[in-house]
């Protein structure tokens, strides 16, 4: 790891936190991703080799702890006390990004928003039985399709057909879905012009938007670029 060679706590902290992918790994661990595969799924584009290197580095600094899973196959990861404290830096960074940075076209990966939504579902509002939701996303270079399985409060996100009857079907523009989850569009706004369409039993259609706890930064209103410019 390259260092700034300075005693300043900002420089020493940045040597760890500013490493590529580290904030996302810390975020995923905080959200409850405990296995290598779970951490990887929530960081599309991160290679297995680099994730392995980052986890070893974070363990070396006492930010992450791990233990063999029962049966000895693979390891279970979690944030150590230093990692829990480091997540506060992630929150501050997220608040700044939500306020000052626009969601650009390159940020409109619907899988990331769907993955985040699945980690933030309001489990007290989920249906009691099994429900399978299919998502078809448009507005990308190629259409994308995913499935969400909900059963007795447990959820699973699938990239391939799970072989079960589908109860709900969503067709959504990627931009509308991402901005709805991010808190920049209300459900009414997202569905008014059919940018998000939901089909299925009326009880499930009405209930679906209440399952989503939205992004942790959905309450932050973006600061218009004109305001930022005039303030400068």
PDB file of C-alpha atoms in Angstrom:
ATOM      1  CA  UNK A   1       0.000   0.000   0.000  1.00  0.00           C
ATOM      2  CA  UNK A   2       1.364   3.415  -0.970  1.00  0.00           C
ATOM      3  CA  UNK A   3       1.511   6.009   1.799  1.00  0.00           C
ATOM      4  CA  UNK A   4       1.492   9.805   1.877  1.00  0.00           C
ATOM      5  CA  UNK A   5       4.347   9.772   4.381  1.00  0.00           C
ATOM      6  CA  UNK A   6       2.552  12.195   6.689  1.00  0.00           C
ATOM      7  CA  UNK A   7       1.586  11.877  10.365  1.00  0.00           C
ATOM      8  CA  UNK A   8      -1.714  13.741   9.758  1.00  0.00           C
ATOM      9  CA  UNK A   9      -4.683  11.511  10.704  1.00  0.00           C
ATOM     10  CA  UNK A  10      -6.449  12.538   7.490  1.00  0.00           C
ATOM     11  CA  UNK A  11      -3.574  11.274   5.371  1.00  0.00           C
ATOM     12  CA  UNK A  12      -3.189   8.092   7.431  1.00  0.00           C
ATOM     13  CA  UNK A  13      -6.924   7.384   7.273  1.00  0.00           C
ATOM     14  CA  UNK A  14      -7.059   8.112   3.544  1.00  0.00           C
ATOM     15  CA  UNK A  15      -4.304   5.559   2.939  1.00  0.00           C
ATOM     16  CA  UNK A  16      -6.846   2.896   3.903  1.00  0.00           C
ATOM     17  CA  UNK A  17     -10.240   4.425   3.127  1.00  0.00           C
ATOM     18  CA  UNK A  18      -9.346   5.955  -0.237  1.00  0.00           C
ATOM     19  CA  UNK A  19      -8.200   2.608  -1.674  1.00  0.00           C
ATOM     20  CA  UNK A  20     -10.459   1.675  -4.610  1.00  0.00           C
ATOM     21  CA  UNK A  21     -13.471  -0.456  -3.547  1.00  0.00           C
ATOM     22  CA  UNK A  22     -12.731  -0.206   0.193  1.00  0.00           C
ATOM     23  CA  UNK A  23     -15.716   2.065   1.046  1.00  0.00           C
ATOM     24  CA  UNK A  24     -18.073  -0.261  -0.852  1.00  0.00           C
ATOM     25  CA  UNK A  25     -16.696  -3.323   0.928  1.00  0.00           C
ATOM     26  CA  UNK A  26     -17.192  -1.603   4.288  1.00  0.00           C
ATOM     27  CA  UNK A  27     -20.718  -0.596   3.229  1.00  0.00           C
ATOM     28  CA  UNK A  28     -21.622  -4.141   2.180  1.00  0.00           C
ATOM     29  CA  UNK A  29     -20.316  -5.614   5.418  1.00  0.00           C
ATOM     30  CA  UNK A  30     -22.318  -3.078   7.407  1.00  0.00           C
ATOM     31  CA  UNK A  31     -25.443  -4.081   5.458  1.00  0.00           C
ATOM     32  CA  UNK A  32     -24.984  -7.667   6.596  1.00  0.00           C
ATOM     33  CA  UNK A  33     -23.037  -9.270   3.736  1.00  0.00           C
ATOM     34  CA  UNK A  34     -21.100 -11.912   5.634  1.00  0.00           C
ATOM     35  CA  UNK A  35     -19.679 -14.169   2.931  1.00  0.00           C
ATOM     36  CA  UNK A  36     -17.199 -13.527   0.146  1.00  0.00           C
ATOM     37  CA  UNK A  37     -19.913 -14.077  -2.482  1.00  0.00           C
ATOM     38  CA  UNK A  38     -22.383 -11.724  -0.781  1.00  0.00           C
ATOM     39  CA  UNK A  39     -19.809  -8.928  -0.573  1.00  0.00           C
ATOM     40  CA  UNK A  40     -18.888  -9.485  -4.226  1.00  0.00           C
ATOM     41  CA  UNK A  41     -22.514  -9.468  -5.424  1.00  0.00           C
ATOM     42  CA  UNK A  42     -23.035  -5.992  -4.001  1.00  0.00           C
ATOM     43  CA  UNK A  43     -20.013  -4.586  -5.841  1.00  0.00           C
ATOM     44  CA  UNK A  44     -20.418  -5.313  -9.571  1.00  0.00           C
ATOM     45  CA  UNK A  45     -17.075  -4.842 -11.325  1.00  0.00           C
ATOM     46  CA  UNK A  46     -14.959  -5.858  -8.339  1.00  0.00           C
ATOM     47  CA  UNK A  47     -12.815  -8.880  -9.140  1.00  0.00           C
ATOM     48  CA  UNK A  48     -12.472 -11.854  -6.807  1.00  0.00           C
ATOM     49  CA  UNK A  49      -8.707 -11.351  -6.663  1.00  0.00           C
ATOM     50  CA  UNK A  50      -8.951  -7.696  -5.641  1.00  0.00           C
ATOM     51  CA  UNK A  51     -11.674  -8.420  -3.073  1.00  0.00           C
ATOM     52  CA  UNK A  52      -9.466 -11.083  -1.516  1.00  0.00           C
ATOM     53  CA  UNK A  53      -6.582  -8.606  -1.329  1.00  0.00           C
ATOM     54  CA  UNK A  54      -8.765  -5.880   0.200  1.00  0.00           C
ATOM     55  CA  UNK A  55     -10.247  -8.192   2.837  1.00  0.00           C
ATOM     56  CA  UNK A  56      -6.796  -9.368   3.898  1.00  0.00           C
ATOM     57  CA  UNK A  57      -5.620  -5.767   4.090  1.00  0.00           C
ATOM     58  CA  UNK A  58      -8.658  -4.699   6.151  1.00  0.00           C
ATOM     59  CA  UNK A  59      -8.134  -7.625   8.511  1.00  0.00           C
ATOM     60  CA  UNK A  60      -4.493  -6.640   8.919  1.00  0.00           C
ATOM     61  CA  UNK A  61      -5.567  -3.170  10.039  1.00  0.00           C
ATOM     62  CA  UNK A  62      -8.180  -4.543  12.436  1.00  0.00           C
ATOM     63  CA  UNK A  63     -11.106  -3.161  10.430  1.00  0.00           C
ATOM     64  CA  UNK A  64     -12.565  -6.548   9.460  1.00  0.00           C
ATOM     65  CA  UNK A  65     -12.590  -9.829  11.367  1.00  0.00           C
ATOM     66  CA  UNK A  66     -13.287 -13.270   9.939  1.00  0.00           C
ATOM     67  CA  UNK A  67     -13.755 -16.847  11.069  1.00  0.00           C
ATOM     68  CA  UNK A  68     -14.149 -20.187   9.345  1.00  0.00           C
ATOM     69  CA  UNK A  69     -17.754 -20.998   8.578  1.00  0.00           C
ATOM     70  CA  UNK A  70     -19.240 -24.139  10.172  1.00  0.00           C
ATOM     71  CA  UNK A  71     -17.954 -27.077   8.203  1.00  0.00           C
ATOM     72  CA  UNK A  72     -14.721 -25.277   7.346  1.00  0.00           C
ATOM     73  CA  UNK A  73     -15.733 -24.149   3.854  1.00  0.00           C
ATOM     74  CA  UNK A  74     -15.084 -20.453   3.356  1.00  0.00           C
ATOM     75  CA  UNK A  75     -15.016 -17.670   5.906  1.00  0.00           C
ATOM     76  CA  UNK A  76     -17.591 -15.400   7.521  1.00  0.00           C
ATOM     77  CA  UNK A  77     -16.673 -11.708   7.591  1.00  0.00           C
ATOM     78  CA  UNK A  78     -17.877  -8.846   9.752  1.00  0.00           C
ATOM     79  CA  UNK A  79     -16.793  -5.362  10.722  1.00  0.00           C
ATOM     80  CA  UNK A  80     -14.627  -5.095  13.810  1.00  0.00           C
ATOM     81  CA  UNK A  81     -15.190  -2.099  16.144  1.00  0.00           C
ATOM     82  CA  UNK A  82     -12.748  -0.051  14.047  1.00  0.00           C
ATOM     83  CA  UNK A  83     -14.764  -0.975  10.957  1.00  0.00           C
ATOM     84  CA  UNK A  84     -18.040   0.044  12.580  1.00  0.00           C
ATOM     85  CA  UNK A  85     -16.450   3.415  13.306  1.00  0.00           C
ATOM     86  CA  UNK A  86     -15.120   3.642   9.747  1.00  0.00           C
ATOM     87  CA  UNK A  87     -18.653   3.180   8.415  1.00  0.00           C
ATOM     88  CA  UNK A  88     -19.464   6.610   9.889  1.00  0.00           C
ATOM     89  CA  UNK A  89     -17.047   8.002   7.305  1.00  0.00           C
ATOM     90  CA  UNK A  90     -19.023   6.146   4.599  1.00  0.00           C
ATOM     91  CA  UNK A  91     -22.218   7.774   5.858  1.00  0.00           C
ATOM     92  CA  UNK A  92     -20.672  11.250   5.770  1.00  0.00           C
ATOM     93  CA  UNK A  93     -19.365  10.617   2.262  1.00  0.00           C
ATOM     94  CA  UNK A  94     -22.796   9.370   1.177  1.00  0.00           C
ATOM     95  CA  UNK A  95     -24.534  12.437   2.602  1.00  0.00           C
ATOM     96  CA  UNK A  96     -22.132  14.723   0.744  1.00  0.00           C
ATOM     97  CA  UNK A  97     -22.565  12.758  -2.496  1.00  0.00           C
ATOM     98  CA  UNK A  98     -26.364  12.771  -2.226  1.00  0.00           C
ATOM     99  CA  UNK A  99     -26.394  16.537  -1.730  1.00  0.00           C
ATOM    100  CA  UNK A 100     -23.748  17.694  -4.190  1.00  0.00           C
ATOM    101  CA  UNK A 101     -23.384  15.076  -6.952  1.00  0.00           C
ATOM    102  CA  UNK A 102     -25.904  14.322  -9.689  1.00  0.00           C
ATOM    103  CA  UNK A 103     -26.921  10.801 -10.673  1.00  0.00           C
ATOM    104  CA  UNK A 104     -25.316  10.542 -14.114  1.00  0.00           C
ATOM    105  CA  UNK A 105     -26.132   7.961 -16.838  1.00  0.00           C
ATOM    106  CA  UNK A 106     -23.135   5.843 -15.839  1.00  0.00           C
ATOM    107  CA  UNK A 107     -24.638   5.482 -12.356  1.00  0.00           C
ATOM    108  CA  UNK A 108     -27.937   3.972 -13.527  1.00  0.00           C
ATOM    109  CA  UNK A 109     -27.197   0.287 -12.908  1.00  0.00           C
ATOM    110  CA  UNK A 110     -30.615  -1.093 -11.899  1.00  0.00           C
ATOM    111  CA  UNK A 111     -29.105  -4.231 -10.370  1.00  0.00           C
ATOM    112  CA  UNK A 112     -27.229  -2.160  -7.770  1.00  0.00           C
ATOM    113  CA  UNK A 113     -30.457  -0.325  -6.837  1.00  0.00           C
ATOM    114  CA  UNK A 114     -32.362  -3.618  -6.708  1.00  0.00           C
ATOM    115  CA  UNK A 115     -29.630  -5.213  -4.582  1.00  0.00           C
ATOM    116  CA  UNK A 116     -29.728  -2.232  -2.238  1.00  0.00           C
ATOM    117  CA  UNK A 117     -33.524  -2.394  -2.066  1.00  0.00           C
ATOM    118  CA  UNK A 118     -33.390  -6.083  -1.145  1.00  0.00           C
ATOM    119  CA  UNK A 119     -31.024  -5.297   1.727  1.00  0.00           C
ATOM    120  CA  UNK A 120     -33.350  -2.552   2.973  1.00  0.00           C
ATOM    121  CA  UNK A 121     -36.755  -4.217   2.596  1.00  0.00           C
ATOM    122  CA  UNK A 122     -39.179  -3.517   5.427  1.00  0.00           C
ATOM    123  CA  UNK A 123     -39.580  -7.122   6.503  1.00  0.00           C
ATOM    124  CA  UNK A 124     -42.525  -6.314   8.762  1.00  0.00           C
ATOM    125  CA  UNK A 125     -44.468  -5.356   5.619  1.00  0.00           C
ATOM    126  CA  UNK A 126     -43.540  -8.326   3.422  1.00  0.00           C
ATOM    127  CA  UNK A 127     -46.219 -10.899   2.518  1.00  0.00           C
ATOM    128  CA  UNK A 128     -46.359 -13.976   4.705  1.00  0.00           C
ATOM    129  CA  UNK A 129     -46.246 -16.551   1.910  1.00  0.00           C
ATOM    130  CA  UNK A 130     -43.971 -16.956  -1.073  1.00  0.00           C
ATOM    131  CA  UNK A 131     -43.956 -14.183  -3.678  1.00  0.00           C
ATOM    132  CA  UNK A 132     -41.842 -14.071  -6.830  1.00  0.00           C
ATOM    133  CA  UNK A 133     -41.310 -10.694  -8.496  1.00  0.00           C
ATOM    134  CA  UNK A 134     -39.836 -10.365 -11.996  1.00  0.00           C
ATOM    135  CA  UNK A 135     -38.085  -7.122 -12.958  1.00  0.00           C
ATOM    136  CA  UNK A 136     -37.535  -6.098 -16.591  1.00  0.00           C
ATOM    137  CA  UNK A 137     -35.368  -2.997 -16.943  1.00  0.00           C
ATOM    138  CA  UNK A 138     -35.192  -0.866 -20.073  1.00  0.00           C
ATOM    139  CA  UNK A 139     -33.149   2.167 -21.110  1.00  0.00           C
ATOM    140  CA  UNK A 140     -29.805   0.374 -20.949  1.00  0.00           C
ATOM    141  CA  UNK A 141     -27.579  -0.892 -23.763  1.00  0.00           C
ATOM    142  CA  UNK A 142     -29.419  -4.187 -23.441  1.00  0.00           C
ATOM    143  CA  UNK A 143     -32.552  -5.134 -21.470  1.00  0.00           C
ATOM    144  CA  UNK A 144     -31.921  -6.677 -18.048  1.00  0.00           C
ATOM    145  CA  UNK A 145     -34.113  -9.142 -16.141  1.00  0.00           C
ATOM    146  CA  UNK A 146     -33.935 -10.238 -12.501  1.00  0.00           C
ATOM    147  CA  UNK A 147     -36.126 -12.052  -9.997  1.00  0.00           C
ATOM    148  CA  UNK A 148     -36.796 -11.388  -6.322  1.00  0.00           C
ATOM    149  CA  UNK A 149     -37.909 -14.314  -4.164  1.00  0.00           C
ATOM    150  CA  UNK A 150     -39.684 -13.515  -0.911  1.00  0.00           C
ATOM    151  CA  UNK A 151     -40.656 -16.308   1.471  1.00  0.00           C
ATOM    152  CA  UNK A 152     -41.472 -15.999   5.175  1.00  0.00           C
ATOM    153  CA  UNK A 153     -39.470 -12.774   5.459  1.00  0.00           C
ATOM    154  CA  UNK A 154     -36.371 -14.168   3.713  1.00  0.00           C
ATOM    155  CA  UNK A 155     -35.346 -12.741   0.348  1.00  0.00           C
ATOM    156  CA  UNK A 156     -33.139 -13.847  -2.516  1.00  0.00           C
ATOM    157  CA  UNK A 157     -32.170 -11.943  -5.648  1.00  0.00           C
ATOM    158  CA  UNK A 158     -31.691 -14.094  -8.764  1.00  0.00           C
ATOM    159  CA  UNK A 159     -30.063 -13.300 -12.095  1.00  0.00           C
ATOM    160  CA  UNK A 160     -31.491 -16.438 -13.737  1.00  0.00           C
ATOM    161  CA  UNK A 161     -35.035 -17.791 -13.787  1.00  0.00           C
ATOM    162  CA  UNK A 162     -35.636 -19.550 -10.455  1.00  0.00           C
ATOM    163  CA  UNK A 163     -38.146 -21.999 -11.903  1.00  0.00           C
ATOM    164  CA  UNK A 164     -41.094 -20.690  -9.875  1.00  0.00           C
ATOM    165  CA  UNK A 165     -44.364 -19.093 -10.909  1.00  0.00           C
ATOM    166  CA  UNK A 166     -44.101 -15.297 -11.008  1.00  0.00           C
ATOM    167  CA  UNK A 167     -46.634 -13.317  -8.968  1.00  0.00           C
ATOM    168  CA  UNK A 168     -45.634  -9.750  -9.874  1.00  0.00           C
ATOM    169  CA  UNK A 169     -44.121  -8.318 -13.057  1.00  0.00           C
ATOM    170  CA  UNK A 170     -42.353  -4.974 -13.149  1.00  0.00           C
ATOM    171  CA  UNK A 171     -41.244  -3.187 -16.306  1.00  0.00           C
ATOM    172  CA  UNK A 172     -39.210  -0.092 -15.491  1.00  0.00           C
ATOM    173  CA  UNK A 173     -36.865   2.419 -17.016  1.00  0.00           C
ATOM    174  CA  UNK A 174     -33.554   1.971 -15.210  1.00  0.00           C
ATOM    175  CA  UNK A 175     -33.348   5.707 -14.494  1.00  0.00           C
ATOM    176  CA  UNK A 176     -36.819   5.842 -12.948  1.00  0.00           C
ATOM    177  CA  UNK A 177     -36.199   2.796 -10.748  1.00  0.00           C
ATOM    178  CA  UNK A 178     -32.819   4.054  -9.508  1.00  0.00           C
ATOM    179  CA  UNK A 179     -34.146   7.542  -8.780  1.00  0.00           C
ATOM    180  CA  UNK A 180     -37.233   6.145  -7.031  1.00  0.00           C
ATOM    181  CA  UNK A 181     -35.066   4.055  -4.717  1.00  0.00           C
ATOM    182  CA  UNK A 182     -32.697   7.003  -4.221  1.00  0.00           C
ATOM    183  CA  UNK A 183     -35.605   9.204  -3.144  1.00  0.00           C
ATOM    184  CA  UNK A 184     -35.467  11.547  -6.137  1.00  0.00           C
ATOM    185  CA  UNK A 185     -38.794  10.324  -7.550  1.00  0.00           C
ATOM    186  CA  UNK A 186     -41.957   9.465  -5.675  1.00  0.00           C
ATOM    187  CA  UNK A 187     -43.832   6.284  -6.574  1.00  0.00           C
ATOM    188  CA  UNK A 188     -46.617   8.436  -8.045  1.00  0.00           C
ATOM    189  CA  UNK A 189     -44.133  10.341 -10.215  1.00  0.00           C
ATOM    190  CA  UNK A 190     -42.404   7.156 -11.350  1.00  0.00           C
ATOM    191  CA  UNK A 191     -45.650   5.434 -12.347  1.00  0.00           C
ATOM    192  CA  UNK A 192     -47.565   8.466 -13.677  1.00  0.00           C
ATOM    193  CA  UNK A 193     -46.000   8.332 -17.147  1.00  0.00           C
ATOM    194  CA  UNK A 194     -45.641   4.528 -17.067  1.00  0.00           C
ATOM    195  CA  UNK A 195     -41.905   4.778 -16.457  1.00  0.00           C
ATOM    196  CA  UNK A 196     -42.488   2.040 -13.883  1.00  0.00           C
ATOM    197  CA  UNK A 197     -45.306  -0.432 -14.539  1.00  0.00           C
ATOM    198  CA  UNK A 198     -46.353  -3.158 -12.136  1.00  0.00           C
ATOM    199  CA  UNK A 199     -48.703  -6.010 -13.031  1.00  0.00           C
ATOM    200  CA  UNK A 200     -50.220  -8.694 -10.840  1.00  0.00           C
ATOM    201  CA  UNK A 201     -52.863  -9.117  -8.138  1.00  0.00           C
ATOM    202  CA  UNK A 202     -54.102  -5.680  -7.027  1.00  0.00           C
ATOM    203  CA  UNK A 203     -53.259  -6.397  -3.379  1.00  0.00           C
ATOM    204  CA  UNK A 204     -49.601  -7.057  -4.237  1.00  0.00           C
ATOM    205  CA  UNK A 205     -49.419  -4.118  -6.666  1.00  0.00           C
ATOM    206  CA  UNK A 206     -50.635  -1.772  -3.928  1.00  0.00           C
ATOM    207  CA  UNK A 207     -48.333  -3.288  -1.311  1.00  0.00           C
ATOM    208  CA  UNK A 208     -45.113  -3.386  -3.350  1.00  0.00           C
ATOM    209  CA  UNK A 209     -43.984   0.265  -2.931  1.00  0.00           C
ATOM    210  CA  UNK A 210     -44.456  -0.019   0.850  1.00  0.00           C
ATOM    211  CA  UNK A 211     -41.895  -2.841   1.066  1.00  0.00           C
ATOM    212  CA  UNK A 212     -39.052  -0.551  -0.005  1.00  0.00           C
ATOM    213  CA  UNK A 213     -37.292   1.315   2.817  1.00  0.00           C
ATOM    214  CA  UNK A 214     -35.543   3.434   0.144  1.00  0.00           C
ATOM    215  CA  UNK A 215     -31.906   4.469   0.175  1.00  0.00           C
ATOM    216  CA  UNK A 216     -30.433   5.547   3.501  1.00  0.00           C
ATOM    217  CA  UNK A 217     -29.816   8.919   1.808  1.00  0.00           C
ATOM    218  CA  UNK A 218     -33.282   9.320   0.267  1.00  0.00           C
ATOM    219  CA  UNK A 219     -34.116  12.084   2.745  1.00  0.00           C
ATOM    220  CA  UNK A 220     -31.332  14.327   1.408  1.00  0.00           C
ATOM    221  CA  UNK A 221     -32.430  16.784  -1.250  1.00  0.00           C
ATOM    222  CA  UNK A 222     -29.878  17.353  -4.029  1.00  0.00           C
ATOM    223  CA  UNK A 223     -28.480  20.860  -4.146  1.00  0.00           C
ATOM    224  CA  UNK A 224     -29.104  22.291  -7.658  1.00  0.00           C
ATOM    225  CA  UNK A 225     -25.958  22.941  -9.670  1.00  0.00           C
ATOM    226  CA  UNK A 226     -26.988  26.606 -10.062  1.00  0.00           C
ATOM    227  CA  UNK A 227     -27.065  26.973  -6.270  1.00  0.00           C
ATOM    228  CA  UNK A 228     -23.635  25.363  -5.971  1.00  0.00           C
ATOM    229  CA  UNK A 229     -22.252  27.692  -8.658  1.00  0.00           C
ATOM    230  CA  UNK A 230     -23.699  30.874  -7.161  1.00  0.00           C
ATOM    231  CA  UNK A 231     -22.469  29.907  -3.691  1.00  0.00           C
ATOM    232  CA  UNK A 232     -18.937  29.721  -5.086  1.00  0.00           C
TER     233      UNK A 232
END
